[in-house]
């Protein structure tokens, strides 16, 4: 079985045979290299029954990314809007105002602990309440 990897065949054409050709290529690759195109499945095993009842559990993974949530706007809306715009690049005045007035809302997602603490400190100094999750 010869494999001809032609990009026009793989991605273009629309001649109705593209899907059949891709299935054939997939089978040939699986046979040649002994791999499977199936998505890998992670299996989490619980502690074995009767395995040292007093043994300490493995430490939980430390969270590396955090979300900042604006809980309350506070009394100084203009200062809070200014700090939110500074924390979220590309956020316009109207979007920042809507975000602040619509509290509770997520300000920023997937930030490091240090960045989350810094942003929280600035926004709380402006008068709002912020939560890190």
Tab-separated table of N, CA, C and O in Angstrom, residues 4-121:
chain	number	residue	atom	x	y	z
A	4	UNK	N	0.240	8.258	-0.795
A	4	UNK	CA	0.545	9.474	-1.524
A	4	UNK	C	-0.091	10.626	-0.773
A	4	UNK	O	-1.307	10.791	-0.788
A	5	UNK	N	0.715	11.406	-0.066
A	5	UNK	CA	0.190	12.501	0.743
A	5	UNK	C	0.211	13.766	-0.095
A	5	UNK	O	1.199	14.468	-0.195
A	6	UNK	N	-0.889	14.042	-0.741
A	6	UNK	CA	-1.029	15.185	-1.624
A	6	UNK	C	-1.991	16.161	-0.954
A	6	UNK	O	-3.128	15.813	-0.676
A	7	UNK	N	-1.536	17.398	-0.698
A	7	UNK	CA	-2.374	18.344	0.027
A	7	UNK	C	-3.647	18.682	-0.727
A	7	UNK	O	-4.679	18.947	-0.128
A	8	UNK	N	-3.624	18.651	-2.043
A	8	UNK	CA	-4.836	18.925	-2.811
A	8	UNK	C	-5.875	17.841	-2.567
A	8	UNK	O	-7.069	18.110	-2.474
A	9	UNK	N	-5.408	16.608	-2.421
A	9	UNK	CA	-6.321	15.504	-2.133
A	9	UNK	C	-6.838	15.599	-0.706
A	9	UNK	O	-8.012	15.355	-0.442
A	10	UNK	N	-5.950	15.920	0.229
A	10	UNK	CA	-6.313	15.898	1.643
A	10	UNK	C	-7.225	17.038	2.038
A	10	UNK	O	-8.137	16.859	2.830
A	11	UNK	N	-7.006	18.224	1.494
A	11	UNK	CA	-7.718	19.394	1.999
A	11	UNK	C	-8.611	20.085	0.987
A	11	UNK	O	-9.353	20.974	1.318
A	12	UNK	N	-8.516	19.739	-0.249
A	12	UNK	CA	-9.289	20.471	-1.234
A	12	UNK	C	-10.109	19.532	-2.098
A	12	UNK	O	-10.348	18.385	-1.771
A	13	UNK	N	-10.538	20.052	-3.214
A	13	UNK	CA	-11.232	19.215	-4.184
A	13	UNK	C	-12.715	19.132	-3.971
A	13	UNK	O	-13.485	19.586	-4.791
A	14	UNK	N	-13.153	18.557	-2.873
A	14	UNK	CA	-14.572	18.391	-2.623
A	14	UNK	C	-15.220	17.468	-3.650
A	14	UNK	O	-16.366	17.631	-4.013
A	15	UNK	N	-14.473	16.451	-4.113
A	15	UNK	CA	-14.982	15.583	-5.150
A	15	UNK	C	-15.806	14.421	-4.591
A	15	UNK	O	-16.156	13.519	-5.332
A	16	UNK	N	-16.087	14.409	-3.310
A	16	UNK	CA	-16.915	13.355	-2.735
A	16	UNK	C	-16.125	12.159	-2.263
A	16	UNK	O	-16.633	11.334	-1.515
A	17	UNK	N	-14.879	12.026	-2.703
A	17	UNK	CA	-14.076	10.877	-2.293
A	17	UNK	C	-13.092	11.232	-1.192
A	17	UNK	O	-12.346	10.391	-0.737
A	18	UNK	N	-13.092	12.497	-0.773
A	18	UNK	CA	-12.110	12.960	0.209
A	18	UNK	C	-12.214	12.186	1.519
A	18	UNK	O	-11.217	11.731	2.068
A	19	UNK	N	-13.429	12.010	2.031
A	19	UNK	CA	-13.602	11.339	3.313
A	19	UNK	C	-13.155	9.880	3.220
A	19	UNK	O	-12.486	9.377	4.116
A	20	UNK	N	-13.490	9.207	2.146
A	20	UNK	CA	-13.085	7.811	1.972
A	20	UNK	C	-11.565	7.718	1.918
A	20	UNK	O	-10.960	6.836	2.524
A	21	UNK	N	-10.941	8.671	1.204
A	21	UNK	CA	-9.490	8.677	1.098
A	21	UNK	C	-8.845	8.890	2.468
A	21	UNK	O	-7.863	8.246	2.803
A	22	UNK	N	-9.423	9.787	3.279
A	22	UNK	CA	-8.872	10.053	4.599
A	22	UNK	C	-8.996	8.832	5.505
A	22	UNK	O	-8.106	8.545	6.300
A	23	UNK	N	-10.086	8.113	5.391
A	23	UNK	CA	-10.258	6.892	6.188
A	23	UNK	C	-9.215	5.854	5.789
A	23	UNK	O	-8.614	5.191	6.643
A	24	UNK	N	-8.955	5.720	4.477
A	24	UNK	CA	-7.948	4.772	4.009
A	24	UNK	C	-6.557	5.160	4.511
A	24	UNK	O	-5.789	4.314	4.963
A	25	UNK	N	-6.234	6.445	4.448
A	25	UNK	CA	-4.935	6.921	4.943
A	25	UNK	C	-4.799	6.619	6.428
A	25	UNK	O	-3.754	6.166	6.898
A	26	UNK	N	-5.866	6.870	7.190
A	26	UNK	CA	-5.852	6.626	8.625
A	26	UNK	C	-5.552	5.153	8.906
A	26	UNK	O	-4.697	4.829	9.737
A	27	UNK	N	-6.214	4.242	8.204
A	27	UNK	CA	-5.987	2.803	8.407
A	27	UNK	C	-4.564	2.413	8.049
A	27	UNK	O	-3.918	1.629	8.747
A	28	UNK	N	-4.058	2.973	6.945
A	28	UNK	CA	-2.704	2.654	6.520
A	28	UNK	C	-1.673	3.131	7.537
A	28	UNK	O	-0.705	2.423	7.840
A	29	UNK	N	-1.875	4.310	8.080
A	29	UNK	CA	-0.946	4.825	9.091
A	29	UNK	C	-0.988	3.983	10.356
A	29	UNK	O	0.043	3.702	10.971
A	30	UNK	N	-2.198	3.595	10.759
A	30	UNK	CA	-2.331	2.752	11.948
A	30	UNK	C	-1.616	1.426	11.750
A	30	UNK	O	-0.932	0.937	12.655
A	31	UNK	N	-1.756	0.816	10.570
A	31	UNK	CA	-1.109	-0.462	10.295
A	31	UNK	C	0.401	-0.314	10.222
A	31	UNK	O	1.147	-1.117	10.784
A	32	UNK	N	0.871	0.707	9.526
A	32	UNK	CA	2.312	0.872	9.301
A	32	UNK	C	3.076	1.165	10.592
A	32	UNK	O	4.122	0.590	10.852
A	33	UNK	N	2.554	2.081	11.428
A	33	UNK	CA	3.290	2.487	12.618
A	33	UNK	C	2.694	1.945	13.909
A	33	UNK	O	3.199	2.235	14.990
A	34	UNK	N	1.631	1.199	13.839
A	34	UNK	CA	1.055	0.592	15.032
A	34	UNK	C	0.483	1.607	16.001
A	34	UNK	O	0.584	1.438	17.210
A	35	UNK	N	-0.080	2.676	15.472
A	35	UNK	CA	-0.677	3.697	16.324
A	35	UNK	C	-2.178	3.718	16.109
A	35	UNK	O	-2.688	3.171	15.142
A	36	UNK	N	-2.868	4.384	17.016
A	36	UNK	CA	-4.312	4.502	16.903
A	36	UNK	C	-4.686	5.972	16.862
A	36	UNK	O	-4.093	6.784	17.565
A	37	UNK	N	-5.686	6.308	16.071
A	37	UNK	CA	-6.139	7.688	15.972
A	37	UNK	C	-7.141	8.029	17.059
A	37	UNK	O	-7.627	9.136	17.133
A	38	UNK	N	-7.462	7.070	17.915
A	38	UNK	CA	-8.422	7.310	18.995
A	38	UNK	C	-7.820	8.278	20.009
A	38	UNK	O	-6.613	8.279	20.266
A	39	UNK	N	-8.658	9.121	20.582
A	39	UNK	CA	-8.195	10.080	21.588
A	39	UNK	C	-7.752	9.331	22.832
A	39	UNK	O	-8.399	8.378	23.259
A	40	UNK	N	-6.631	9.737	23.445
A	40	UNK	CA	-6.175	9.075	24.658
A	40	UNK	C	-7.140	9.318	25.811
A	40	UNK	O	-7.735	10.383	25.922
A	41	UNK	N	-7.294	8.319	26.654
A	41	UNK	CA	-8.206	8.408	27.778
A	41	UNK	C	-7.396	8.276	29.057
A	41	UNK	O	-6.654	7.315	29.237
A	42	UNK	N	-7.531	9.244	29.937
A	42	UNK	CA	-6.839	9.201	31.221
A	42	UNK	C	-7.699	8.420	32.202
A	42	UNK	O	-8.894	8.653	32.326
A	43	UNK	N	-7.085	7.499	32.893
A	43	UNK	CA	-7.805	6.688	33.867
A	43	UNK	C	-7.292	7.046	35.247
A	43	UNK	O	-6.110	6.918	35.535
A	44	UNK	N	-8.203	7.506	36.087
A	44	UNK	CA	-7.835	7.858	37.457
A	44	UNK	C	-8.256	6.723	38.368
A	44	UNK	O	-9.415	6.335	38.397
A	45	UNK	N	-7.321	6.176	39.079
A	45	UNK	CA	-7.617	5.063	39.979
A	45	UNK	C	-7.690	5.576	41.407
A	45	UNK	O	-6.859	6.360	41.842
A	46	UNK	N	-8.677	5.135	42.113
A	46	UNK	CA	-8.811	5.491	43.523
A	46	UNK	C	-7.883	4.634	44.346
A	46	UNK	O	-7.230	3.720	43.848
A	47	UNK	N	-7.793	4.879	45.639
A	47	UNK	CA	-6.929	4.066	46.481
A	47	UNK	C	-7.449	2.636	46.534
A	47	UNK	O	-8.646	2.390	46.553
A	48	UNK	N	-6.532	1.689	46.519
A	48	UNK	CA	-6.904	0.274	46.554
A	48	UNK	C	-7.521	-0.065	47.904
A	48	UNK	O	-7.130	0.456	48.944
A	49	UNK	N	-8.495	-0.948	47.871
A	49	UNK	CA	-9.169	-1.351	49.107
A	49	UNK	C	-8.176	-2.098	49.992
A	49	UNK	O	-7.497	-3.007	49.551
A	50	UNK	N	-8.100	-1.712	51.254
A	50	UNK	CA	-7.211	-2.384	52.207
A	50	UNK	C	-5.757	-1.983	52.055
A	50	UNK	O	-4.889	-2.659	52.576
A	51	UNK	N	-5.448	-0.934	51.354
A	51	UNK	CA	-4.066	-0.508	51.161
A	51	UNK	C	-3.685	0.499	52.235
A	51	UNK	O	-3.756	1.695	52.041
A	52	UNK	N	-3.293	0.014	53.394
A	52	UNK	CA	-2.817	0.888	54.476
A	52	UNK	C	-3.816	1.943	54.850
A	52	UNK	O	-3.690	3.068	54.420
A	53	UNK	N	-4.791	1.618	55.656
A	53	UNK	CA	-5.859	2.536	56.015
A	53	UNK	C	-5.368	3.848	56.588
A	53	UNK	O	-6.001	4.869	56.419
A	54	UNK	N	-4.212	3.895	57.264
A	54	UNK	CA	-3.723	5.118	57.885
A	54	UNK	C	-2.745	5.876	57.018
A	54	UNK	O	-2.194	6.886	57.442
A	55	UNK	N	-2.495	5.417	55.810
A	55	UNK	CA	-1.525	6.074	54.949
A	55	UNK	C	-2.055	7.440	54.505
A	55	UNK	O	-3.230	7.603	54.244
A	56	UNK	N	-1.135	8.400	54.406
A	56	UNK	CA	-1.527	9.751	53.992
A	56	UNK	C	-1.848	9.761	52.504
A	56	UNK	O	-1.210	9.088	51.706
A	57	UNK	N	-2.836	10.540	52.132
A	57	UNK	CA	-3.217	10.657	50.733
A	57	UNK	C	-2.169	11.488	49.996
A	57	UNK	O	-1.471	12.308	50.596
A	58	UNK	N	-2.052	11.284	48.705
A	58	UNK	CA	-1.100	12.054	47.903
A	58	UNK	C	-1.494	13.530	47.941
A	58	UNK	O	-2.678	13.859	47.934
A	59	UNK	N	-0.522	14.429	47.993
A	59	UNK	CA	-0.856	15.854	48.045
A	59	UNK	C	-1.577	16.279	46.773
A	59	UNK	O	-1.243	15.841	45.674
A	60	UNK	N	-2.558	17.145	46.926
A	60	UNK	CA	-3.330	17.631	45.788
A	60	UNK	C	-2.459	18.537	44.929
A	60	UNK	O	-1.568	19.219	45.426
A	61	UNK	N	-2.715	18.540	43.626
A	61	UNK	CA	-1.957	19.402	42.735
A	61	UNK	C	-2.221	20.861	43.064
A	61	UNK	O	-3.347	21.243	43.330
A	62	UNK	N	-1.168	21.649	43.038
A	62	UNK	CA	-1.314	23.070	43.327
A	62	UNK	C	-1.856	23.779	42.089
A	62	UNK	O	-1.409	23.546	40.978
A	63	UNK	N	-2.817	24.634	42.297
A	63	UNK	CA	-3.437	25.356	41.201
A	63	UNK	C	-2.461	26.419	40.690
A	63	UNK	O	-1.854	27.133	41.461
A	64	UNK	N	-2.314	26.503	39.362
A	64	UNK	CA	-1.350	27.445	38.792
A	64	UNK	C	-2.011	28.619	38.085
A	64	UNK	O	-1.382	29.645	37.878
A	65	UNK	N	-3.270	28.482	37.695
A	65	UNK	CA	-3.966	29.589	37.048
A	65	UNK	C	-5.214	29.939	37.841
A	65	UNK	O	-5.860	29.069	38.413
A	66	UNK	N	-5.519	31.221	37.854
A	66	UNK	CA	-6.620	31.714	38.665
A	66	UNK	C	-7.506	32.647	37.856
A	66	UNK	O	-7.081	33.204	36.850
A	67	UNK	N	-8.749	32.807	38.328
A	67	UNK	CA	-9.700	33.730	37.718
A	67	UNK	C	-9.982	34.857	38.700
A	67	UNK	O	-10.122	34.610	39.897
A	68	UNK	N	-10.065	36.072	38.190
A	68	UNK	CA	-10.410	37.236	39.018
A	68	UNK	C	-11.875	37.560	38.806
A	68	UNK	O	-12.314	37.730	37.665
A	69	UNK	N	-12.617	37.662	39.890
A	69	UNK	CA	-14.041	37.950	39.811
A	69	UNK	C	-14.340	39.221	40.580
A	69	UNK	O	-14.000	39.332	41.758
A	70	UNK	N	-14.960	40.186	39.902
A	70	UNK	CA	-15.387	41.424	40.538
A	70	UNK	C	-16.697	41.128	41.255
A	70	UNK	O	-17.702	40.824	40.635
A	71	UNK	N	-16.677	41.181	42.585
A	71	UNK	CA	-17.868	40.847	43.375
A	71	UNK	C	-18.789	42.052	43.544
A	71	UNK	O	-19.990	41.932	43.401
A	72	UNK	N	-18.209	43.202	43.902
A	72	UNK	CA	-18.992	44.419	44.107
A	72	UNK	C	-18.243	45.601	43.510
A	72	UNK	O	-17.029	45.679	43.592
A	73	UNK	N	-19.011	46.534	42.961
A	73	UNK	CA	-18.433	47.702	42.312
A	73	UNK	C	-17.829	48.675	43.327
A	73	UNK	O	-16.793	49.266	43.073
A	74	UNK	N	-18.469	48.861	44.444
A	74	UNK	CA	-17.999	49.845	45.404
A	74	UNK	C	-18.553	51.222	45.102
A	74	UNK	O	-19.354	51.407	44.191
A	75	UNK	N	-18.108	52.207	45.862
A	75	UNK	CA	-18.669	53.552	45.733
A	75	UNK	C	-17.972	54.406	44.679
A	75	UNK	O	-18.557	55.345	44.155
A	76	UNK	N	-16.718	54.079	44.334
A	76	UNK	CA	-15.959	54.896	43.383
A	76	UNK	C	-15.904	54.200	42.022
A	76	UNK	O	-14.884	53.632	41.633
A	77	UNK	N	-17.009	54.256	41.296
A	77	UNK	CA	-17.153	53.526	40.036
A	77	UNK	C	-16.107	53.929	39.001
A	77	UNK	O	-15.541	53.078	38.325
A	78	UNK	N	-15.812	55.204	38.887
A	78	UNK	CA	-14.878	55.689	37.862
A	78	UNK	C	-13.470	55.124	38.090
A	78	UNK	O	-12.818	54.663	37.152
A	79	UNK	N	-13.014	55.128	39.327
A	79	UNK	CA	-11.686	54.589	39.637
A	79	UNK	C	-11.626	53.085	39.374
A	79	UNK	O	-10.619	52.572	38.878
A	80	UNK	N	-12.720	52.383	39.681
A	80	UNK	CA	-12.758	50.935	39.454
A	80	UNK	C	-12.720	50.646	37.953
A	80	UNK	O	-11.981	49.760	37.497
A	81	UNK	N	-13.475	51.406	37.165
A	81	UNK	CA	-13.469	51.230	35.708
A	81	UNK	C	-12.066	51.454	35.155
A	81	UNK	O	-11.575	50.685	34.315
A	82	UNK	N	-11.388	52.466	35.655
A	82	UNK	CA	-10.029	52.778	35.207
A	82	UNK	C	-9.081	51.608	35.502
A	82	UNK	O	-8.282	51.210	34.651
A	83	UNK	N	-9.172	51.048	36.694
A	83	UNK	CA	-8.292	49.930	37.069
A	83	UNK	C	-8.628	48.660	36.283
A	83	UNK	O	-7.737	47.904	35.915
A	84	UNK	N	-9.905	48.431	36.011
A	84	UNK	CA	-10.307	47.261	35.224
A	84	UNK	C	-9.765	47.391	33.803
A	84	UNK	O	-9.252	46.423	33.235
A	85	UNK	N	-9.853	48.586	33.225
A	85	UNK	CA	-9.301	48.812	31.883
A	85	UNK	C	-7.795	48.591	31.866
A	85	UNK	O	-7.247	48.090	30.884
A	86	UNK	N	-7.117	48.952	32.947
A	86	UNK	CA	-5.676	48.735	33.030
A	86	UNK	C	-5.318	47.262	33.169
A	86	UNK	O	-4.281	46.810	32.706
A	87	UNK	N	-6.202	46.496	33.802
A	87	UNK	CA	-5.934	45.073	34.039
A	87	UNK	C	-6.217	44.212	32.817
A	87	UNK	O	-5.596	43.176	32.629
A	88	UNK	N	-7.170	44.658	31.987
A	88	UNK	CA	-7.571	43.859	30.817
A	88	UNK	C	-7.194	44.626	29.560
A	88	UNK	O	-7.875	45.583	29.184
A	89	UNK	N	-6.114	44.222	28.881
A	89	UNK	CA	-5.691	44.935	27.684
A	89	UNK	C	-6.752	44.859	26.580
A	89	UNK	O	-7.389	43.835	26.384
A	90	UNK	N	-6.941	45.964	25.883
A	90	UNK	CA	-7.874	45.997	24.769
A	90	UNK	C	-9.322	46.201	25.165
A	90	UNK	O	-10.198	46.195	24.316
A	91	UNK	N	-9.585	46.392	26.445
A	91	UNK	CA	-10.957	46.587	26.905
A	91	UNK	C	-11.307	48.065	26.775
A	91	UNK	O	-10.624	48.923	27.315
A	92	UNK	N	-12.368	48.350	26.044
A	92	UNK	CA	-12.787	49.726	25.834
A	92	UNK	C	-13.536	50.270	27.036
A	92	UNK	O	-13.897	49.539	27.960
A	93	UNK	N	-13.794	51.563	26.994
A	93	UNK	CA	-14.483	52.231	28.100
A	93	UNK	C	-15.886	51.666	28.306
A	93	UNK	O	-16.293	51.378	29.428
A	94	UNK	N	-16.626	51.483	27.224
A	94	UNK	CA	-18.001	50.970	27.329
A	94	UNK	C	-18.014	49.545	27.882
A	94	UNK	O	-18.857	49.206	28.728
A	95	UNK	N	-17.075	48.701	27.419
A	95	UNK	CA	-17.015	47.322	27.899
A	95	UNK	C	-16.638	47.275	29.377
A	95	UNK	O	-17.186	46.501	30.151
A	96	UNK	N	-15.659	48.105	29.775
A	96	UNK	CA	-15.237	48.145	31.177
A	96	UNK	C	-16.374	48.625	32.072
A	96	UNK	O	-16.602	48.089	33.158
A	97	UNK	N	-17.110	49.633	31.613
A	97	UNK	CA	-18.239	50.160	32.384
A	97	UNK	C	-19.314	49.085	32.544
A	97	UNK	O	-19.841	48.876	33.649
A	98	UNK	N	-19.630	48.367	31.466
A	98	UNK	CA	-20.635	47.304	31.523
A	98	UNK	C	-20.184	46.182	32.459
A	98	UNK	O	-20.986	45.636	33.224
A	99	UNK	N	-18.896	45.851	32.411
A	99	UNK	CA	-18.367	44.806	33.282
A	99	UNK	C	-18.487	45.213	34.747
A	99	UNK	O	-18.946	44.435	35.578
A	100	UNK	N	-18.086	46.434	35.066
A	100	UNK	CA	-18.114	46.913	36.447
A	100	UNK	C	-19.550	47.023	36.951
A	100	UNK	O	-19.856	46.603	38.073
A	101	UNK	N	-20.437	47.564	36.141
A	101	UNK	CA	-21.826	47.727	36.567
A	101	UNK	C	-22.569	46.394	36.653
A	101	UNK	O	-23.548	46.286	37.368
A	102	UNK	N	-22.094	45.393	35.961
A	102	UNK	CA	-22.742	44.082	35.958
A	102	UNK	C	-22.188	43.122	36.995
A	102	UNK	O	-22.401	41.915	36.887
A	103	UNK	N	-21.468	43.626	37.984
A	103	UNK	CA	-20.860	42.755	39.004
A	103	UNK	C	-21.942	41.919	39.676
A	103	UNK	O	-23.047	42.400	39.872
A	104	UNK	N	-21.684	40.691	40.004
A	104	UNK	CA	-20.407	39.964	39.913
A	104	UNK	C	-20.136	39.447	38.500
A	104	UNK	O	-20.993	38.849	37.879
A	105	UNK	N	-18.934	39.701	38.041
A	105	UNK	CA	-18.480	39.283	36.708
A	105	UNK	C	-17.012	38.896	36.772
A	105	UNK	O	-16.258	39.397	37.597
A	106	UNK	N	-16.607	38.022	35.854
A	106	UNK	CA	-15.208	37.637	35.756
A	106	UNK	C	-14.447	38.742	35.029
A	106	UNK	O	-14.820	39.135	33.933
A	107	UNK	N	-13.376	39.206	35.666
A	107	UNK	CA	-12.549	40.259	35.079
A	107	UNK	C	-11.524	39.641	34.136
A	107	UNK	O	-11.374	40.044	33.000
A	108	UNK	N	-10.798	38.652	34.641
A	108	UNK	CA	-9.719	38.052	33.871
A	108	UNK	C	-9.609	36.586	34.252
A	108	UNK	O	-9.762	36.232	35.420
A	109	UNK	N	-9.320	35.729	33.269
A	109	UNK	CA	-9.227	34.290	33.499
A	109	UNK	C	-7.826	33.785	33.184
A	109	UNK	O	-7.149	34.317	32.319
A	110	UNK	N	-7.415	32.741	33.892
A	110	UNK	CA	-6.163	32.066	33.594
A	110	UNK	C	-4.914	32.865	33.874
A	110	UNK	O	-3.956	32.784	33.112
A	111	UNK	N	-4.900	33.620	34.963
A	111	UNK	CA	-3.709	34.408	35.301
A	111	UNK	C	-2.930	33.717	36.412
A	111	UNK	O	-3.460	32.890	37.146
A	112	UNK	N	-1.664	34.080	36.543
A	112	UNK	CA	-0.836	33.512	37.597
A	112	UNK	C	-1.245	34.094	38.949
A	112	UNK	O	-1.918	35.126	39.017
A	113	UNK	N	-0.804	33.445	40.007
A	113	UNK	CA	-1.145	33.893	41.365
A	113	UNK	C	-0.603	35.306	41.615
A	113	UNK	O	-1.292	36.153	42.172
A	114	UNK	N	0.628	35.561	41.180
A	114	UNK	CA	1.241	36.874	41.408
A	114	UNK	C	0.469	37.974	40.666
A	114	UNK	O	0.183	39.035	41.227
A	115	UNK	N	0.113	37.708	39.408
A	115	UNK	CA	-0.621	38.691	38.623
A	115	UNK	C	-2.015	38.914	39.211
A	115	UNK	O	-2.496	40.047	39.290
A	116	UNK	N	-2.653	37.828	39.645
A	116	UNK	CA	-3.991	37.941	40.239
A	116	UNK	C	-3.945	38.783	41.511
A	116	UNK	O	-4.806	39.639	41.730
A	117	UNK	N	-2.938	38.553	42.355
A	117	UNK	CA	-2.811	39.333	43.594
A	117	UNK	C	-2.575	40.815	43.296
A	117	UNK	O	-3.141	41.690	43.952
A	118	UNK	N	-1.742	41.092	42.297
A	118	UNK	CA	-1.433	42.478	41.937
A	118	UNK	C	-2.682	43.210	41.429
A	118	UNK	O	-2.977	44.329	41.846
A	119	UNK	N	-3.425	42.555	40.528
A	119	UNK	CA	-4.640	43.168	39.986
A	119	UNK	C	-5.675	43.357	41.085
A	119	UNK	O	-6.328	44.402	41.170
A	120	UNK	N	-5.814	42.351	41.951
A	120	UNK	CA	-6.784	42.437	43.050
A	120	UNK	C	-6.464	43.623	43.952
A	120	UNK	O	-7.347	44.388	44.329
A	121	UNK	N	-5.189	43.786	44.266
A	121	UNK	CA	-4.776	44.883	45.141
A	121	UNK	C	-5.130	46.242	44.531
A	121	UNK	O	-5.671	47.119	45.206
